[in-house]
PDB file of C-alpha atoms in Angstrom:
ATOM      1  CA  ASP A   1      20.510  95.445  11.734  1.00 55.00           C
ATOM      2  CA  ALA A   2      21.660  94.117  15.135  1.00 64.00           C
ATOM      3  CA  GLY A   3      21.593  90.186  14.990  1.00 92.00           C
ATOM      4  CA  ILE A   4      18.685  89.432  17.081  1.00 95.00           C
ATOM      5  CA  THR A   5      16.095  86.623  16.647  1.00 96.00           C
ATOM      6  CA  GLN A   6      13.220  85.493  18.472  1.00 97.00           C
ATOM      7  CA  SER A   7      11.394  82.059  18.424  1.00 96.00           C
ATOM      8  CA  PRO A   8       8.734  81.259  17.825  1.00 97.00           C
ATOM      9  CA  ARG A   9       7.446  84.308  16.191  1.00 96.00           C
ATOM     10  CA  HIS A  10       3.781  83.350  16.551  1.00 97.00           C
ATOM     11  CA  LYS A  11       2.420  80.866  19.324  1.00 97.00           C
ATOM     12  CA  VAL A  12      -1.186  79.885  20.354  1.00 97.00           C
ATOM     13  CA  THR A  13      -1.416  77.991  23.645  1.00 97.00           C
ATOM     14  CA  GLU A  14      -4.036  77.016  26.205  1.00 97.00           C
ATOM     15  CA  THR A  15      -4.482  78.290  29.734  1.00 97.00           C
ATOM     16  CA  GLY A  16      -2.434  76.578  32.207  1.00 97.00           C
ATOM     17  CA  THR A  17       0.381  75.419  29.851  1.00 96.00           C
ATOM     18  CA  PRO A  18       4.004  76.151  30.125  1.00 96.00           C
ATOM     19  CA  VAL A  19       5.543  78.558  27.413  1.00 97.00           C
ATOM     20  CA  THR A  20       9.077  79.071  26.627  1.00 98.00           C
ATOM     21  CA  LEU A  21      10.107  82.120  24.105  1.00 98.00           C
ATOM     22  CA  ARG A  22      13.614  82.409  23.088  1.00 98.00           C
ATOM     23  CA  CYS A  23      15.755  85.342  22.279  1.00 98.00           C
ATOM     24  CA  HIS A  24      19.188  84.726  20.662  1.00 98.00           C
ATOM     25  CA  GLN A  25      21.938  87.496  19.858  1.00 97.00           C
ATOM     26  CA  THR A  26      24.877  87.195  17.633  1.00 96.00           C
ATOM     27  CA  GLU A  27      26.258  90.428  18.976  1.00 92.00           C
ATOM     28  CA  ASN A  28      27.989  89.366  22.135  1.00 92.00           C
ATOM     29  CA  HIS A  29      26.264  92.193  24.050  1.00 93.00           C
ATOM     30  CA  ARG A  30      26.023  91.978  27.921  1.00 93.00           C
ATOM     31  CA  TYR A  31      22.350  93.058  28.624  1.00 95.00           C
ATOM     32  CA  MET A  32      19.281  91.500  27.416  1.00 96.00           C
ATOM     33  CA  TYR A  33      15.629  92.466  28.170  1.00 97.00           C
ATOM     34  CA  TRP A  34      12.228  90.872  27.714  1.00 98.00           C
ATOM     35  CA  TYR A  35       9.319  93.348  27.249  1.00 97.00           C
ATOM     36  CA  ARG A  36       5.939  92.861  26.706  1.00 97.00           C
ATOM     37  CA  GLN A  37       3.644  95.327  24.277  1.00 95.00           C
ATOM     38  CA  ASP A  38       0.039  95.921  24.828  1.00 92.00           C
ATOM     39  CA  PRO A  39      -2.252  98.613  23.461  1.00 85.00           C
ATOM     40  CA  GLY A  40      -2.113 101.781  25.855  1.00 81.00           C
ATOM     41  CA  HIS A  41       0.851 100.673  27.836  1.00 84.00           C
ATOM     42  CA  GLY A  42       3.652 100.894  25.533  1.00 86.00           C
ATOM     43  CA  LEU A  43       6.550  98.548  26.101  1.00 92.00           C
ATOM     44  CA  ARG A  44       6.737  97.290  29.788  1.00 94.00           C
ATOM     45  CA  LEU A  45       9.995  95.546  30.972  1.00 94.00           C
ATOM     46  CA  ILE A  46       9.254  91.941  32.310  1.00 97.00           C
ATOM     47  CA  HIS A  47      13.038  90.934  33.241  1.00 97.00           C
ATOM     48  CA  TYR A  48      16.537  91.679  32.061  1.00 96.00           C
ATOM     49  CA  SER A  49      19.796  90.291  32.175  1.00 96.00           C
ATOM     50  CA  TYR A  50      23.211  91.819  32.924  1.00 93.00           C
ATOM     51  CA  GLY A  51      25.302  88.680  32.351  1.00 92.00           C
ATOM     52  CA  VAL A  52      25.297  85.154  32.339  1.00 93.00           C
ATOM     53  CA  LYS A  53      23.251  83.658  35.034  1.00 92.00           C
ATOM     54  CA  ASP A  54      22.730  87.674  36.264  1.00 95.00           C
ATOM     55  CA  THR A  55      19.040  88.625  35.833  1.00 96.00           C
ATOM     56  CA  ASP A  56      16.725  90.959  37.930  1.00 95.00           C
ATOM     57  CA  LYS A  57      12.841  91.644  37.544  1.00 95.00           C
ATOM     58  CA  GLY A  58      11.244  94.541  35.940  1.00 93.00           C
ATOM     59  CA  GLU A  59       7.959  96.109  36.370  1.00 91.00           C
ATOM     60  CA  VAL A  60       5.731  93.532  35.310  1.00 95.00           C
ATOM     61  CA  SER A  61       7.535  90.159  36.315  1.00 96.00           C
ATOM     62  CA  ASP A  62       4.897  88.548  38.056  1.00 96.00           C
ATOM     63  CA  GLY A  63       4.064  85.099  36.453  1.00 96.00           C
ATOM     64  CA  TYR A  64       7.182  85.088  34.500  1.00 97.00           C
ATOM     65  CA  SER A  65      10.800  83.848  34.911  1.00 97.00           C
ATOM     66  CA  VAL A  66      14.016  84.009  32.923  1.00 97.00           C
ATOM     67  CA  SER A  67      17.203  82.172  32.392  1.00 97.00           C
ATOM     68  CA  ARG A  68      20.482  83.000  30.654  1.00 97.00           C
ATOM     69  CA  SER A  69      23.198  80.229  30.476  1.00 96.00           C
ATOM     70  CA  LYS A  70      25.025  81.534  27.633  1.00 96.00           C
ATOM     71  CA  THR A  71      25.903  85.150  26.536  1.00 95.00           C
ATOM     72  CA  GLU A  72      23.565  84.743  23.583  1.00 96.00           C
ATOM     73  CA  ASP A  73      20.479  83.286  24.791  1.00 97.00           C
ATOM     74  CA  PHE A  74      17.939  84.837  26.980  1.00 98.00           C
ATOM     75  CA  LEU A  75      14.811  82.472  27.756  1.00 98.00           C
ATOM     76  CA  LEU A  76      11.438  83.600  29.110  1.00 98.00           C
ATOM     77  CA  THR A  77       9.304  81.266  30.457  1.00 98.00           C
ATOM     78  CA  LEU A  78       5.558  81.318  31.461  1.00 97.00           C
ATOM     79  CA  GLU A  79       5.041  78.672  34.014  1.00 93.00           C
ATOM     80  CA  SER A  80       1.218  78.407  33.518  1.00 96.00           C
ATOM     81  CA  ALA A  81       0.153  80.821  30.785  1.00 97.00           C
ATOM     82  CA  THR A  82      -3.015  82.977  31.577  1.00 97.00           C
ATOM     83  CA  SER A  83      -5.157  85.028  29.219  1.00 96.00           C
ATOM     84  CA  SER A  84      -3.836  88.228  30.657  1.00 96.00           C
ATOM     85  CA  GLN A  85      -0.341  87.250  28.996  1.00 97.00           C
ATOM     86  CA  THR A  86      -1.635  87.146  25.607  1.00 97.00           C
ATOM     87  CA  SER A  87       0.584  90.015  24.169  1.00 97.00           C
ATOM     88  CA  VAL A  88       3.432  90.703  21.894  1.00 97.00           C
ATOM     89  CA  TYR A  89       6.982  90.016  23.619  1.00 98.00           C
ATOM     90  CA  PHE A  90       9.917  91.671  22.433  1.00 97.00           C
ATOM     91  CA  CYS A  91      13.593  90.779  23.305  1.00 97.00           C
ATOM     92  CA  ALA A  92      16.186  93.540  23.388  1.00 96.00           C
ATOM     93  CA  ILE A  93      20.067  93.990  23.771  1.00 95.00           C
ATOM     94  CA  SER A  94      22.302  96.693  24.738  1.00 92.00           C
ATOM     95  CA  SER A  95      26.104  96.808  25.275  1.00 85.00           C
ATOM     96  CA  SER A  96      27.727  98.087  28.434  1.00 71.00           C
ATOM     97  CA  GLY A  97      28.097 101.727  29.246  1.00 67.00           C
ATOM     98  CA  GLY A  98      27.173 104.551  27.079  1.00 71.00           C
ATOM     99  CA  ASP A  99      23.538 105.745  26.756  1.00 75.00           C
ATOM    100  CA  ASN A 100      21.653 102.504  26.929  1.00 84.00           C
ATOM    101  CA  GLU A 101      20.847 102.542  23.281  1.00 89.00           C
ATOM    102  CA  GLN A 102      18.839  99.214  22.923  1.00 92.00           C
ATOM    103  CA  PHE A 103      18.266  97.010  19.684  1.00 93.00           C
ATOM    104  CA  PHE A 104      15.021  94.972  19.269  1.00 94.00           C
ATOM    105  CA  GLY A 105      14.312  92.004  18.007  1.00 95.00           C
ATOM    106  CA  PRO A 106      11.302  91.148  15.697  1.00 94.00           C
ATOM    107  CA  GLY A 107       8.813  90.189  18.439  1.00 95.00           C
ATOM    108  CA  THR A 108       6.619  87.077  19.270  1.00 97.00           C
ATOM    109  CA  ARG A 109       2.979  87.169  19.135  1.00 96.00           C
ATOM    110  CA  LEU A 110       1.610  85.047  21.862  1.00 97.00           C
ATOM    111  CA  THR A 111      -2.016  84.172  22.145  1.00 97.00           C
ATOM    112  CA  VAL A 112      -3.364  82.245  25.271  1.00 97.00           C
ATOM    113  CA  LEU A 113      -6.845  80.946  25.056  1.00 96.00           C
TER     114      LEU A 113
ATOM    115  CA  GLY B   1      10.099 107.892  39.731  1.00 85.00           C
ATOM    116  CA  ASN B   2      10.679 107.803  36.035  1.00 90.00           C
ATOM    117  CA  SER B   3       7.963 108.138  33.500  1.00 93.00           C
ATOM    118  CA  VAL B   4       7.235 109.352  30.066  1.00 95.00           C
ATOM    119  CA  THR B   5       3.976 110.870  28.717  1.00 95.00           C
ATOM    120  CA  GLN B   6       3.444 111.079  24.841  1.00 93.00           C
ATOM    121  CA  MET B   7       0.476 112.915  23.195  1.00 83.00           C
ATOM    122  CA  GLU B   8      -2.301 110.807  22.549  1.00 80.00           C
ATOM    123  CA  GLY B   9      -3.294 109.282  19.349  1.00 84.00           C
ATOM    124  CA  PRO B  10      -3.713 108.190  16.949  1.00 93.00           C
ATOM    125  CA  VAL B  11      -2.803 111.073  14.515  1.00 95.00           C
ATOM    126  CA  THR B  12      -3.771 111.512  11.087  1.00 96.00           C
ATOM    127  CA  LEU B  13      -2.106 113.905   8.661  1.00 96.00           C
ATOM    128  CA  SER B  14      -1.959 114.618   4.953  1.00 97.00           C
ATOM    129  CA  GLU B  15       1.109 113.950   3.135  1.00 97.00           C
ATOM    130  CA  GLU B  16       3.672 116.859   3.350  1.00 96.00           C
ATOM    131  CA  ALA B  17       1.997 118.142   6.493  1.00 97.00           C
ATOM    132  CA  PHE B  18       4.231 119.204   9.296  1.00 97.00           C
ATOM    133  CA  LEU B  19       4.305 116.596  12.205  1.00 97.00           C
ATOM    134  CA  THR B  20       4.758 117.265  15.926  1.00 97.00           C
ATOM    135  CA  ILE B  21       4.545 114.302  18.570  1.00 97.00           C
ATOM    136  CA  ASN B  22       4.847 115.716  21.989  1.00 97.00           C
ATOM    137  CA  CYS B  23       6.957 113.872  24.688  1.00 97.00           C
ATOM    138  CA  THR B  24       7.589 114.880  28.209  1.00 97.00           C
ATOM    139  CA  TYR B  25       9.249 113.083  30.748  1.00 97.00           C
ATOM    140  CA  THR B  26      10.097 112.937  34.570  1.00 96.00           C
ATOM    141  CA  ALA B  27      13.275 111.800  35.811  1.00 93.00           C
ATOM    142  CA  THR B  28      15.968 112.275  38.486  1.00 85.00           C
ATOM    143  CA  GLY B  29      19.301 113.455  36.962  1.00 87.00           C
ATOM    144  CA  TYR B  30      19.902 113.705  33.418  1.00 90.00           C
ATOM    145  CA  PRO B  31      18.375 110.788  31.359  1.00 93.00           C
ATOM    146  CA  SER B  32      19.314 109.990  27.948  1.00 94.00           C
ATOM    147  CA  LEU B  33      16.208 110.473  25.621  1.00 96.00           C
ATOM    148  CA  PHE B  34      15.170 108.454  22.351  1.00 96.00           C
ATOM    149  CA  TRP B  35      12.609 108.189  19.806  1.00 97.00           C
ATOM    150  CA  TYR B  36      11.838 104.757  18.715  1.00 97.00           C
ATOM    151  CA  VAL B  37       9.704 103.792  15.515  1.00 97.00           C
ATOM    152  CA  GLN B  38       7.819 100.833  14.790  1.00 95.00           C
ATOM    153  CA  TYR B  39       6.507  99.885  11.267  1.00 94.00           C
ATOM    154  CA  PRO B  40       3.642  97.435  11.107  1.00 89.00           C
ATOM    155  CA  GLY B  41       4.533  94.003  12.013  1.00 86.00           C
ATOM    156  CA  GLU B  42       8.130  94.704  13.172  1.00 89.00           C
ATOM    157  CA  GLY B  43      10.076  95.442  16.099  1.00 91.00           C
ATOM    158  CA  LEU B  44      11.320  98.840  17.177  1.00 94.00           C
ATOM    159  CA  GLN B  45      13.970 100.876  15.460  1.00 94.00           C
ATOM    160  CA  LEU B  46      15.932 103.664  16.998  1.00 94.00           C
ATOM    161  CA  LEU B  47      14.876 106.716  15.086  1.00 97.00           C
ATOM    162  CA  LEU B  48      17.218 109.125  17.102  1.00 97.00           C
ATOM    163  CA  LYS B  49      18.650 110.182  20.496  1.00 95.00           C
ATOM    164  CA  ALA B  50      19.965 112.697  22.588  1.00 95.00           C
ATOM    165  CA  THR B  51      22.064 112.362  25.867  1.00 92.00           C
ATOM    166  CA  LYS B  52      22.265 115.708  27.313  1.00 91.00           C
ATOM    167  CA  ALA B  53      20.524 118.996  27.500  1.00 93.00           C
ATOM    168  CA  ASP B  54      20.170 121.254  24.288  1.00 95.00           C
ATOM    169  CA  ASP B  55      21.386 118.391  22.291  1.00 95.00           C
ATOM    170  CA  LYS B  56      19.425 117.818  18.787  1.00 97.00           C
ATOM    171  CA  GLY B  57      19.167 114.115  17.577  1.00 96.00           C
ATOM    172  CA  SER B  58      17.980 113.830  13.973  1.00 97.00           C
ATOM    173  CA  ASN B  59      17.425 111.355  11.419  1.00 97.00           C
ATOM    174  CA  LYS B  60      15.633 110.667   8.091  1.00 95.00           C
ATOM    175  CA  GLY B  61      14.242 114.236   8.419  1.00 97.00           C
ATOM    176  CA  PHE B  62      12.849 113.688  11.829  1.00 98.00           C
ATOM    177  CA  GLU B  63      14.212 116.061  14.666  1.00 98.00           C
ATOM    178  CA  ALA B  64      13.822 116.498  18.512  1.00 98.00           C
ATOM    179  CA  THR B  65      15.721 118.548  20.833  1.00 98.00           C
ATOM    180  CA  TYR B  66      16.348 117.562  24.660  1.00 97.00           C
ATOM    181  CA  ARG B  67      14.829 120.482  26.570  1.00 96.00           C
ATOM    182  CA  LYS B  68      15.841 120.257  30.249  1.00 94.00           C
ATOM    183  CA  GLU B  69      14.022 123.361  31.346  1.00 94.00           C
ATOM    184  CA  THR B  70      10.517 121.870  30.027  1.00 96.00           C
ATOM    185  CA  THR B  71      11.364 118.399  30.503  1.00 96.00           C
ATOM    186  CA  SER B  72      10.511 117.701  26.686  1.00 97.00           C
ATOM    187  CA  PHE B  73      11.658 115.974  23.623  1.00 98.00           C
ATOM    188  CA  HIS B  74       9.270 116.693  21.174  1.00 98.00           C
ATOM    189  CA  LEU B  75       9.560 114.868  17.860  1.00 98.00           C
ATOM    190  CA  GLU B  76       8.961 117.146  14.697  1.00 98.00           C
ATOM    191  CA  LYS B  77       9.391 116.522  10.833  1.00 98.00           C
ATOM    192  CA  GLY B  78       8.793 119.397   8.442  1.00 96.00           C
ATOM    193  CA  SER B  79       7.093 117.322   5.421  1.00 96.00           C
ATOM    194  CA  VAL B  80       5.730 113.869   6.402  1.00 97.00           C
ATOM    195  CA  GLN B  81       5.548 110.874   3.706  1.00 97.00           C
ATOM    196  CA  VAL B  82       3.154 107.931   3.489  1.00 96.00           C
ATOM    197  CA  SER B  83       5.996 105.616   4.321  1.00 96.00           C
ATOM    198  CA  ASP B  84       6.364 107.479   7.889  1.00 97.00           C
ATOM    199  CA  SER B  85       2.684 105.752   9.009  1.00 97.00           C
ATOM    200  CA  ALA B  86       4.131 103.802  11.958  1.00 96.00           C
ATOM    201  CA  VAL B  87       3.713 103.764  15.854  1.00 95.00           C
ATOM    202  CA  TYR B  88       6.619 106.198  17.499  1.00 97.00           C
ATOM    203  CA  PHE B  89       7.886 105.860  20.844  1.00 96.00           C
ATOM    204  CA  CYS B  90       9.678 108.168  23.250  1.00 97.00           C
ATOM    205  CA  ALA B  91      11.896 106.592  25.910  1.00 96.00           C
ATOM    206  CA  LEU B  92      14.096 107.500  28.507  1.00 95.00           C
ATOM    207  CA  SER B  93      17.189 105.951  30.018  1.00 92.00           C
ATOM    208  CA  PRO B  94      17.550 107.013  33.640  1.00 90.00           C
ATOM    209  CA  PRO B  95      21.358 107.845  34.544  1.00 86.00           C
ATOM    210  CA  GLY B  96      23.450 104.933  35.652  1.00 82.00           C
ATOM    211  CA  ALA B  97      20.398 102.301  34.844  1.00 83.00           C
ATOM    212  CA  GLN B  98      20.692 100.146  32.130  1.00 83.00           C
ATOM    213  CA  LYS B  99      17.127 100.431  31.528  1.00 88.00           C
ATOM    214  CA  LEU B 100      14.450 102.049  29.321  1.00 92.00           C
ATOM    215  CA  VAL B 101      11.003 103.523  30.366  1.00 92.00           C
ATOM    216  CA  PHE B 102       8.657 103.875  27.414  1.00 93.00           C
ATOM    217  CA  GLY B 103       5.924 106.210  26.678  1.00 93.00           C
ATOM    218  CA  GLN B 104       2.650 104.520  25.480  1.00 92.00           C
ATOM    219  CA  GLY B 105       3.158 105.200  21.717  1.00 93.00           C
ATOM    220  CA  THR B 106       1.804 107.168  19.187  1.00 95.00           C
ATOM    221  CA  ARG B 107       0.134 105.812  16.342  1.00 95.00           C
ATOM    222  CA  LEU B 108       0.613 108.191  12.985  1.00 96.00           C
ATOM    223  CA  THR B 109      -1.198 107.573   9.737  1.00 96.00           C
ATOM    224  CA  ILE B 110      -0.321 109.566   6.851  1.00 97.00           C
ATOM    225  CA  ASN B 111      -2.779 109.987   3.948  1.00 96.00           C
ATOM    226  CA  PRO B 112      -1.529 110.435   0.441  1.00 94.00           C
TER     227      PRO B 112
END
């Protein structure tokens, strides 16, 4: 298994509070991604990173920010959580070039009350 | 744009039945195509992939063939097992883009 961990694995928070999710990899892969998974929508890309301090938006980036200060860590922040951000969040990694095969972390279940 | 459409679920079959999960795509150029599987409470795992037209990906008895003429990548298995119960996702990676575009997923339940 690819070395990807996510923390926390479960979180319950209240509307309006800030939340940070962490993704950590031990594979030294260049690319890292954050997705959210919701019923009927599959996985949708929130943000991704193509190197340290290099990030870009995905299709559902509103309300989210990311940071990558080290190759191994990619943080997803909800500045002010809303109930619509209740979801399961997955981190993924891939190496440069090739066919973009991605490896996924175990996920974080976030509930915003 | 790029998109993936999977057959509506959920799909329920008996053990040893034949499985087909349809997947069609829209993309510019020649994307790479993937099937991922998600077991309950876990992240996604790559099941198989194909990177060019007419390639066949296979793994654990599952197969899918990259059909450029029909823009399809249907997943098949000749005899399913209870342990195949999971959610299956079809995905594409557009050429030159380090991204994946996913279908909505198909939940498969196999009854003994």
